[in-house]
Amino acid sequence: MSDGLLEEIIRLEKQIQQQLIEEERRVEAWQKRELDRLDETLEHVHDSIRSLVETKQEAARKQAGIDGQALVAKEEQWCARLKGFDDQVLREALTHVLPLILPEEHDDHSNGQS
């Protein structure tokens, strides 16, 4: 091989190596830009999810407050209704119900056998 041809091959090889180095740099720069863009997108997604969760939690808190108030109002009505019963009506109801609940007077065994 002539010296000129060998020098041309070496020059071309060095040129190709330089092109490969430059291409690697471009690829690394592109990769960094893409990773930065993905990180930014991920951060926006996290912010959106965080905001959505906070909104849902606030809505759930409000609904729980509304439900709790409704339950309290219902129970207050029930209590007011119970307070409105006449004592005589309650005594009559108890005289019919208590014998079914309480053991008889002559039953002295805790297991219910006389």
CSV table of N, CA, C and O in Angstrom, one decimal:
chain,number,residue,atom,x,y,z
A,1,MET,N,0.9,-1.2,0.0
A,1,MET,CA,0.0,0.0,0.0
A,1,MET,C,0.9,1.2,0.0
A,1,MET,O,1.9,1.3,0.7
A,2,SER,N,0.5,2.2,-0.7
A,2,SER,CA,1.3,3.4,-0.8
A,2,SER,C,1.1,4.3,0.5
A,2,SER,O,0.1,4.2,1.1
A,3,ASP,N,2.1,5.1,0.8
A,3,ASP,CA,2.0,5.9,2.0
A,3,ASP,C,0.8,6.9,1.8
A,3,ASP,O,0.2,7.2,2.8
A,4,GLY,N,0.5,7.4,0.7
A,4,GLY,CA,-0.6,8.3,0.5
A,4,GLY,C,-1.9,7.7,0.8
A,4,GLY,O,-2.8,8.3,1.4
A,5,LEU,N,-2.1,6.4,0.3
A,5,LEU,CA,-3.3,5.7,0.6
A,5,LEU,C,-3.5,5.4,2.1
A,5,LEU,O,-4.6,5.5,2.6
A,6,LEU,N,-2.4,5.0,2.7
A,6,LEU,CA,-2.4,4.7,4.1
A,6,LEU,C,-2.7,5.9,4.9
A,6,LEU,O,-3.6,5.9,5.9
A,7,GLU,N,-2.1,7.1,4.6
A,7,GLU,CA,-2.4,8.3,5.2
A,7,GLU,C,-3.9,8.7,5.1
A,7,GLU,O,-4.5,9.2,6.0
A,8,GLU,N,-4.4,8.5,3.9
A,8,GLU,CA,-5.8,8.8,3.6
A,8,GLU,C,-6.8,7.9,4.4
A,8,GLU,O,-7.8,8.4,5.0
A,9,ILE,N,-6.4,6.7,4.6
A,9,ILE,CA,-7.2,5.8,5.4
A,9,ILE,C,-7.2,6.2,6.9
A,9,ILE,O,-8.2,6.2,7.5
A,10,ILE,N,-6.0,6.5,7.4
A,10,ILE,CA,-5.9,7.0,8.7
A,10,ILE,C,-6.6,8.3,9.0
A,10,ILE,O,-7.3,8.5,9.9
A,11,ARG,N,-6.5,9.2,8.0
A,11,ARG,CA,-7.3,10.5,8.1
A,11,ARG,C,-8.8,10.2,8.1
A,11,ARG,O,-9.5,10.8,8.9
A,12,LEU,N,-9.3,9.3,7.2
A,12,LEU,CA,-10.7,9.0,7.2
A,12,LEU,C,-11.2,8.3,8.5
A,12,LEU,O,-12.2,8.6,9.0
A,13,GLU,N,-10.3,7.5,9.0
A,13,GLU,CA,-10.6,6.8,10.3
A,13,GLU,C,-10.7,7.8,11.4
A,13,GLU,O,-11.6,7.7,12.2
A,14,LYS,N,-9.8,8.7,11.5
A,14,LYS,CA,-9.8,9.8,12.5
A,14,LYS,C,-11.1,10.7,12.3
A,14,LYS,O,-11.7,11.0,13.3
A,15,GLN,N,-11.4,10.9,11.1
A,15,GLN,CA,-12.6,11.7,10.8
A,15,GLN,C,-13.9,11.0,11.3
A,15,GLN,O,-14.8,11.6,11.9
A,16,ILE,N,-13.9,9.7,11.0
A,16,ILE,CA,-15.1,8.9,11.4
A,16,ILE,C,-15.1,8.8,12.9
A,16,ILE,O,-16.2,9.0,13.5
A,17,GLN,N,-14.0,8.7,13.6
A,17,GLN,CA,-14.0,8.6,15.1
A,17,GLN,C,-14.4,10.0,15.6
A,17,GLN,O,-15.2,10.0,16.6
A,18,GLN,N,-14.0,11.1,15.0
A,18,GLN,CA,-14.4,12.4,15.4
A,18,GLN,C,-16.0,12.6,15.3
A,18,GLN,O,-16.7,13.1,16.1
A,19,GLN,N,-16.5,12.1,14.1
A,19,GLN,CA,-17.9,12.1,13.9
A,19,GLN,C,-18.7,11.3,14.9
A,19,GLN,O,-19.8,11.7,15.4
A,20,LEU,N,-18.1,10.2,15.3
A,20,LEU,CA,-18.8,9.3,16.3
A,20,LEU,C,-18.8,10.0,17.7
A,20,LEU,O,-19.8,10.0,18.4
A,21,ILE,N,-17.7,10.7,18.0
A,21,ILE,CA,-17.6,11.4,19.3
A,21,ILE,C,-18.7,12.6,19.3
A,21,ILE,O,-19.4,12.8,20.2
A,22,GLU,N,-18.8,13.3,18.1
A,22,GLU,CA,-19.7,14.4,18.0
A,22,GLU,C,-21.2,13.8,18.1
A,22,GLU,O,-22.0,14.4,18.7
A,23,GLU,N,-21.4,12.7,17.4
A,23,GLU,CA,-22.7,12.1,17.5
A,23,GLU,C,-23.1,11.7,18.9
A,23,GLU,O,-24.2,11.8,19.3
A,24,GLU,N,-22.1,11.1,19.6
A,24,GLU,CA,-22.4,10.7,21.0
A,24,GLU,C,-22.7,11.9,21.8
A,24,GLU,O,-23.6,11.9,22.7
A,25,ARG,N,-22.0,13.0,21.6
A,25,ARG,CA,-22.3,14.3,22.3
A,25,ARG,C,-23.8,14.8,22.0
A,25,ARG,O,-24.5,15.2,22.9
A,26,ARG,N,-24.1,14.7,20.7
A,26,ARG,CA,-25.5,15.1,20.3
A,26,ARG,C,-26.5,14.2,21.0
A,26,ARG,O,-27.5,14.7,21.5
A,27,VAL,N,-26.2,12.9,21.0
A,27,VAL,CA,-27.2,12.0,21.6
A,27,VAL,C,-27.3,12.2,23.1
A,27,VAL,O,-28.4,12.2,23.6
A,28,GLU,N,-26.2,12.5,23.8
A,28,GLU,CA,-26.2,12.7,25.2
A,28,GLU,C,-27.0,14.0,25.5
A,28,GLU,O,-27.8,14.1,26.4
A,29,ALA,N,-26.8,15.1,24.7
A,29,ALA,CA,-27.5,16.3,24.9
A,29,ALA,C,-29.0,16.1,24.6
A,29,ALA,O,-29.8,16.6,25.4
A,30,TRP,N,-29.4,15.3,23.6
A,30,TRP,CA,-30.8,15.1,23.3
A,30,TRP,C,-31.4,14.3,24.4
A,30,TRP,O,-32.5,14.6,24.9
A,31,GLN,N,-30.6,13.3,24.9
A,31,GLN,CA,-31.1,12.4,26.0
A,31,GLN,C,-31.4,13.3,27.3
A,31,GLN,O,-32.4,13.1,27.9
A,32,LYS,N,-30.4,14.2,27.6
A,32,LYS,CA,-30.6,15.1,28.7
A,32,LYS,C,-31.8,16.0,28.6
A,32,LYS,O,-32.6,16.1,29.5
A,33,ARG,N,-32.0,16.6,27.4
A,33,ARG,CA,-33.2,17.4,27.1
A,33,ARG,C,-34.5,16.6,27.3
A,33,ARG,O,-35.4,17.1,27.9
A,34,GLU,N,-34.5,15.4,26.8
A,34,GLU,CA,-35.7,14.6,26.9
A,34,GLU,C,-36.0,14.2,28.3
A,34,GLU,O,-37.1,14.2,28.8
A,35,LEU,N,-34.9,13.8,29.1
A,35,LEU,CA,-35.1,13.5,30.5
A,35,LEU,C,-35.6,14.7,31.3
A,35,LEU,O,-36.5,14.5,32.1
A,36,ASP,N,-35.0,15.9,31.0
A,36,ASP,CA,-35.5,17.1,31.7
A,36,ASP,C,-37.0,17.3,31.3
A,36,ASP,O,-37.8,17.7,32.2
A,37,ARG,N,-37.3,17.1,30.1
A,37,ARG,CA,-38.7,17.3,29.7
A,37,ARG,C,-39.7,16.3,30.4
A,37,ARG,O,-40.7,16.7,30.9
A,38,LEU,N,-39.2,15.1,30.5
A,38,LEU,CA,-40.0,14.1,31.1
A,38,LEU,C,-40.1,14.4,32.6
A,38,LEU,O,-41.2,14.2,33.2
A,39,ASP,N,-39.0,14.8,33.2
A,39,ASP,CA,-39.1,15.2,34.7
A,39,ASP,C,-40.1,16.3,34.9
A,39,ASP,O,-40.9,16.3,35.8
A,40,GLU,N,-40.1,17.3,34.0
A,40,GLU,CA,-41.0,18.4,34.1
A,40,GLU,C,-42.5,17.9,33.9
A,40,GLU,O,-43.4,18.3,34.7
A,41,THR,N,-42.7,17.1,32.9
A,41,THR,CA,-44.0,16.5,32.7
A,41,THR,C,-44.5,15.7,33.9
A,41,THR,O,-45.6,15.9,34.4
A,42,LEU,N,-43.6,14.9,34.5
A,42,LEU,CA,-43.9,14.1,35.7
A,42,LEU,C,-44.3,15.1,36.9
A,42,LEU,O,-45.2,14.8,37.6
A,43,GLU,N,-43.5,16.2,37.0
A,43,GLU,CA,-43.8,17.1,38.1
A,43,GLU,C,-45.2,17.7,37.9
A,43,GLU,O,-46.0,17.9,38.8
A,44,HIS,N,-45.5,18.0,36.6
A,44,HIS,CA,-46.9,18.6,36.4
A,44,HIS,C,-48.0,17.6,36.7
A,44,HIS,O,-49.0,17.9,37.2
A,45,VAL,N,-47.7,16.3,36.3
A,45,VAL,CA,-48.7,15.3,36.6
A,45,VAL,C,-48.8,15.1,38.1
A,45,VAL,O,-50.0,15.0,38.6
A,46,HIS,N,-47.7,15.1,38.9
A,46,HIS,CA,-47.8,15.0,40.3
A,46,HIS,C,-48.6,16.2,40.9
A,46,HIS,O,-49.4,16.0,41.8
A,47,ASP,N,-48.3,17.4,40.4
A,47,ASP,CA,-49.1,18.5,40.9
A,47,ASP,C,-50.6,18.4,40.6
A,47,ASP,O,-51.4,18.7,41.5
A,48,SER,N,-50.9,17.9,39.4
A,48,SER,CA,-52.3,17.7,39.1
A,48,SER,C,-53.0,16.7,40.0
A,48,SER,O,-54.1,16.9,40.4
A,49,ILE,N,-52.3,15.6,40.2
A,49,ILE,CA,-52.8,14.5,41.1
A,49,ILE,C,-53.0,15.1,42.5
A,49,ILE,O,-54.0,14.8,43.1
A,50,ARG,N,-52.0,15.8,43.0
A,50,ARG,CA,-52.0,16.3,44.3
A,50,ARG,C,-53.2,17.3,44.5
A,50,ARG,O,-54.0,17.2,45.4
A,51,SER,N,-53.4,18.1,43.5
A,51,SER,CA,-54.5,19.1,43.5
A,51,SER,C,-55.9,18.3,43.4
A,51,SER,O,-56.8,18.7,44.2
A,52,LEU,N,-56.0,17.3,42.6
A,52,LEU,CA,-57.2,16.5,42.5
A,52,LEU,C,-57.5,15.8,43.8
A,52,LEU,O,-58.6,15.8,44.3
A,53,VAL,N,-56.5,15.2,44.5
A,53,VAL,CA,-56.7,14.6,45.8
A,53,VAL,C,-57.1,15.6,46.8
A,53,VAL,O,-58.1,15.3,47.6
A,54,GLU,N,-56.5,16.7,46.8
A,54,GLU,CA,-57.0,17.8,47.8
A,54,GLU,C,-58.4,18.2,47.6
A,54,GLU,O,-59.2,18.3,48.5
A,55,THR,N,-58.8,18.3,46.3
A,55,THR,CA,-60.2,18.7,46.0
A,55,THR,C,-61.1,17.6,46.4
A,55,THR,O,-62.2,17.9,47.0
A,56,LYS,N,-60.8,16.4,46.1
A,56,LYS,CA,-61.6,15.2,46.5
A,56,LYS,C,-61.7,15.1,48.1
A,56,LYS,O,-62.8,14.9,48.6
A,57,GLN,N,-60.6,15.4,48.7
A,57,GLN,CA,-60.7,15.3,50.2
A,57,GLN,C,-61.5,16.4,50.8
A,57,GLN,O,-62.3,16.2,51.7
A,58,GLU,N,-61.4,17.6,50.2
A,58,GLU,CA,-62.3,18.7,50.7
A,58,GLU,C,-63.7,18.4,50.4
A,58,GLU,O,-64.6,18.7,51.3
A,59,ALA,N,-64.0,17.9,49.3
A,59,ALA,CA,-65.4,17.5,49.0
A,59,ALA,C,-65.9,16.5,49.9
A,59,ALA,O,-67.1,16.5,50.4
A,60,ALA,N,-65.1,15.5,50.2
A,60,ALA,CA,-65.5,14.4,51.2
A,60,ALA,C,-65.7,15.0,52.6
A,60,ALA,O,-66.7,14.6,53.3
A,61,ARG,N,-64.8,15.9,53.0
A,61,ARG,CA,-65.0,16.6,54.3
A,61,ARG,C,-66.3,17.3,54.4
A,61,ARG,O,-67.1,17.2,55.3
A,62,LYS,N,-66.6,18.1,53.3
A,62,LYS,CA,-67.9,18.8,53.3
A,62,LYS,C,-69.1,17.9,53.3
A,62,LYS,O,-70.0,18.1,54.0
A,63,GLN,N,-69.0,16.8,52.5
A,63,GLN,CA,-70.1,15.8,52.5
A,63,GLN,C,-70.3,15.2,53.8
A,63,GLN,O,-71.4,14.9,54.3
A,64,ALA,N,-69.2,14.8,54.5
A,64,ALA,CA,-69.3,14.2,55.8
A,64,ALA,C,-69.9,15.2,56.8
A,64,ALA,O,-70.7,14.8,57.7
A,65,GLY,N,-69.6,16.5,56.7
A,65,GLY,CA,-70.2,17.5,57.6
A,65,GLY,C,-71.7,17.6,57.3
A,65,GLY,O,-72.5,17.6,58.3
A,66,ILE,N,-72.1,17.6,56.1
A,66,ILE,CA,-73.5,17.6,55.7
A,66,ILE,C,-74.2,16.4,56.2
A,66,ILE,O,-75.3,16.5,56.8
A,67,ASP,N,-73.6,15.2,56.0
A,67,ASP,CA,-74.2,13.9,56.4
A,67,ASP,C,-74.3,13.9,58.0
A,67,ASP,O,-75.3,13.5,58.5
A,68,GLY,N,-73.3,14.4,58.6
A,68,GLY,CA,-73.3,14.4,60.1
A,68,GLY,C,-74.4,15.3,60.6
A,68,GLY,O,-75.1,15.0,61.6
A,69,GLN,N,-74.5,16.5,60.0
A,69,GLN,CA,-75.6,17.4,60.5
A,69,GLN,C,-76.9,16.8,60.2
A,69,GLN,O,-77.8,17.0,61.1
A,70,ALA,N,-77.1,16.2,59.1
A,70,ALA,CA,-78.4,15.5,58.8
A,70,ALA,C,-78.7,14.4,59.9
A,70,ALA,O,-79.8,14.3,60.3
A,71,LEU,N,-77.7,13.6,60.2
A,71,LEU,CA,-77.9,12.6,61.2
A,71,LEU,C,-78.2,13.2,62.6
A,71,LEU,O,-79.1,12.7,63.3
A,72,VAL,N,-77.5,14.2,63.0
A,72,VAL,CA,-77.8,14.9,64.2
A,72,VAL,C,-79.2,15.4,64.3
A,72,VAL,O,-79.9,15.2,65.2
A,73,ALA,N,-79.6,16.1,63.2
A,73,ALA,CA,-81.0,16.6,63.1
A,73,ALA,C,-82.0,15.5,63.2
A,73,ALA,O,-83.0,15.6,63.9
A,74,LYS,N,-81.8,14.4,62.6
A,74,LYS,CA,-82.7,13.2,62.6
A,74,LYS,C,-82.8,12.7,64.0
A,74,LYS,O,-83.9,12.4,64.5
A,75,GLU,N,-81.6,12.5,64.7
A,75,GLU,CA,-81.6,12.0,66.1
A,75,GLU,C,-82.3,13.0,67.0
A,75,GLU,O,-82.9,12.6,68.0
A,76,GLU,N,-82.1,14.3,66.8
A,76,GLU,CA,-82.7,15.3,67.7
A,76,GLU,C,-84.2,15.2,67.5
A,76,GLU,O,-85.0,15.3,68.5
A,77,GLN,N,-84.7,15.0,66.3
A,77,GLN,CA,-86.2,14.8,66.1
A,77,GLN,C,-86.7,13.5,66.8
A,77,GLN,O,-87.7,13.5,67.5
A,78,TRP,N,-85.9,12.5,66.8
A,78,TRP,CA,-86.3,11.2,67.4
A,78,TRP,C,-86.3,11.4,69.0
A,78,TRP,O,-87.3,11.0,69.6
A,79,CYS,N,-85.3,12.1,69.5
A,79,CYS,CA,-85.3,12.4,70.9
A,79,CYS,C,-86.5,13.3,71.3
A,79,CYS,O,-87.1,13.1,72.4
A,80,ALA,N,-86.8,14.3,70.5
A,80,ALA,CA,-87.9,15.2,70.8
A,80,ALA,C,-89.2,14.4,70.8
A,80,ALA,O,-90.1,14.6,71.6
A,81,ARG,N,-89.3,13.4,69.9
A,81,ARG,CA,-90.5,12.6,69.8
A,81,ARG,C,-90.6,11.7,71.0
A,81,ARG,O,-91.7,11.5,71.6
A,82,LEU,N,-89.5,11.1,71.5
A,82,LEU,CA,-89.5,10.3,72.7
A,82,LEU,C,-89.9,11.2,73.9
A,82,LEU,O,-90.6,10.7,74.8
A,83,LYS,N,-89.4,12.4,74.0
A,83,LYS,CA,-89.7,13.3,75.1
A,83,LYS,C,-91.2,13.6,75.1
A,83,LYS,O,-91.7,13.9,76.2
A,84,GLY,N,-91.8,13.6,74.0
A,84,GLY,CA,-93.2,13.9,73.9
A,84,GLY,C,-94.2,12.8,74.4
A,84,GLY,O,-95.4,13.1,74.5
A,85,PHE,N,-93.7,11.6,74.6
A,85,PHE,CA,-94.6,10.5,75.1
A,85,PHE,C,-95.1,10.9,76.5
A,85,PHE,O,-94.3,11.3,77.3
A,86,ASP,N,-96.3,10.5,76.7
A,86,ASP,CA,-96.9,10.7,78.0
A,86,ASP,C,-96.4,9.6,78.9
A,86,ASP,O,-96.2,8.5,78.5
A,87,ASP,N,-96.1,10.0,80.2
A,87,ASP,CA,-95.6,9.0,81.2
A,87,ASP,C,-96.5,7.8,81.3
A,87,ASP,O,-96.0,6.7,81.5
A,88,GLN,N,-97.8,8.0,81.3
A,88,GLN,CA,-98.7,6.9,81.5
A,88,GLN,C,-98.6,5.9,80.3
A,88,GLN,O,-98.6,4.7,80.5
A,89,VAL,N,-98.4,6.4,79.1
A,89,VAL,CA,-98.3,5.6,78.0
A,89,VAL,C,-97.0,4.7,78.1
A,89,VAL,O,-97.0,3.5,77.8
A,90,LEU,N,-95.9,5.4,78.6
A,90,LEU,CA,-94.7,4.7,78.7
A,90,LEU,C,-94.8,3.6,79.8
A,90,LEU,O,-94.2,2.5,79.7
A,91,ARG,N,-95.5,3.9,80.9
A,91,ARG,CA,-95.7,2.9,82.0
A,91,ARG,C,-96.4,1.7,81.5
A,91,ARG,O,-96.1,0.6,81.8
A,92,GLU,N,-97.5,1.9,80.7
A,92,GLU,CA,-98.3,0.8,80.2
A,92,GLU,C,-97.4,0.0,79.3
A,92,GLU,O,-97.5,-1.3,79.3
A,93,ALA,N,-96.6,0.6,78.5
A,93,ALA,CA,-95.7,-0.1,77.5
A,93,ALA,C,-94.7,-1.0,78.3
A,93,ALA,O,-94.5,-2.1,78.0
A,94,LEU,N,-94.2,-0.4,79.4
A,94,LEU,CA,-93.2,-1.1,80.2
A,94,LEU,C,-93.8,-2.3,80.9
A,94,LEU,O,-93.2,-3.3,81.1
A,95,THR,N,-95.0,-2.1,81.4
A,95,THR,CA,-95.6,-3.3,82.1
A,95,THR,C,-95.8,-4.5,81.2
A,95,THR,O,-95.9,-5.6,81.7
A,96,HIS,N,-96.0,-4.2,79.9
A,96,HIS,CA,-96.1,-5.3,79.0
A,96,HIS,C,-94.8,-5.9,78.5
A,96,HIS,O,-94.6,-7.1,78.3
A,97,VAL,N,-93.8,-5.1,78.5
A,97,VAL,CA,-92.5,-5.5,77.9
A,97,VAL,C,-91.5,-6.0,79.0
A,97,VAL,O,-90.8,-7.0,78.8
A,98,LEU,N,-91.5,-5.4,80.2
A,98,LEU,CA,-90.6,-5.8,81.3
A,98,LEU,C,-90.7,-7.3,81.6
A,98,LEU,O,-89.6,-8.0,81.8
A,99,PRO,N,-91.9,-7.9,81.8
A,99,PRO,CA,-91.9,-9.3,82.1
A,99,PRO,C,-91.2,-10.2,81.0
A,99,PRO,O,-90.7,-11.3,81.3
A,100,LEU,N,-91.2,-9.7,79.8
A,100,LEU,CA,-90.6,-10.5,78.7
A,100,LEU,C,-89.0,-10.4,78.8
A,100,LEU,O,-88.3,-11.3,78.4
A,101,ILE,N,-88.6,-9.3,79.4
A,101,ILE,CA,-87.1,-9.0,79.5
A,101,ILE,C,-86.5,-9.6,80.8
A,101,ILE,O,-85.5,-10.2,80.8
A,102,LEU,N,-87.2,-9.2,81.9
A,102,LEU,CA,-86.7,-9.6,83.2
A,102,LEU,C,-87.1,-11.0,83.6
A,102,LEU,O,-88.2,-11.5,83.3
A,103,PRO,N,-86.3,-11.7,84.4
A,103,PRO,CA,-86.7,-13.0,84.9
A,103,PRO,C,-87.8,-12.9,85.9
A,103,PRO,O,-88.0,-11.8,86.5
A,104,GLU,N,-88.5,-14.0,86.1
A,104,GLU,CA,-89.6,-14.0,87.1
A,104,GLU,C,-89.0,-13.8,88.5
A,104,GLU,O,-87.8,-14.2,88.7
A,105,GLU,N,-89.8,-13.4,89.4
A,105,GLU,CA,-89.3,-13.2,90.8
A,105,GLU,C,-88.8,-14.4,91.5
A,105,GLU,O,-87.9,-14.4,92.2
A,106,HIS,N,-89.5,-15.6,91.2
A,106,HIS,CA,-89.1,-16.8,91.9
A,106,HIS,C,-87.9,-17.5,91.2
A,106,HIS,O,-87.5,-18.6,91.6
A,107,ASP,N,-87.5,-17.0,90.1
A,107,ASP,CA,-86.3,-17.6,89.3
A,107,ASP,C,-85.0,-17.1,90.0
A,107,ASP,O,-84.6,-15.9,89.8
A,108,ASP,N,-84.3,-18.0,90.7
A,108,ASP,CA,-83.1,-17.6,91.4
A,108,ASP,C,-81.9,-18.1,90.8
A,108,ASP,O,-80.8,-18.1,91.3
A,109,HIS,N,-82.0,-18.8,89.6
A,109,HIS,CA,-80.9,-19.3,88.9
A,109,HIS,C,-80.5,-18.4,87.8
A,109,HIS,O,-81.3,-18.0,87.0
A,110,SER,N,-79.2,-18.2,87.6
A,110,SER,CA,-78.7,-17.3,86.6
A,110,SER,C,-78.8,-18.0,85.2
A,110,SER,O,-78.8,-17.3,84.2
A,111,ASN,N,-78.9,-19.3,85.1
A,111,ASN,CA,-79.0,-20.0,83.9
A,111,ASN,C,-80.5,-20.1,83.3
A,111,ASN,O,-80.7,-20.7,82.3
A,112,GLY,N,-81.4,-19.5,84.1
A,112,GLY,CA,-82.8,-19.5,83.6
A,112,GLY,C,-83.6,-20.7,84.0
A,112,GLY,O,-84.8,-20.8,83.7
A,113,GLN,N,-83.0,-21.7,84.7
A,113,GLN,CA,-83.7,-22.9,85.2
A,113,GLN,C,-84.1,-22.7,86.6
A,113,GLN,O,-83.4,-22.3,87.5
A,114,SER,N,-85.4,-23.0,86.9
A,114,SER,CA,-85.9,-22.9,88.3
A,114,SER,C,-85.9,-24.2,89.0
A,114,SER,O,-85.9,-25.2,88.5
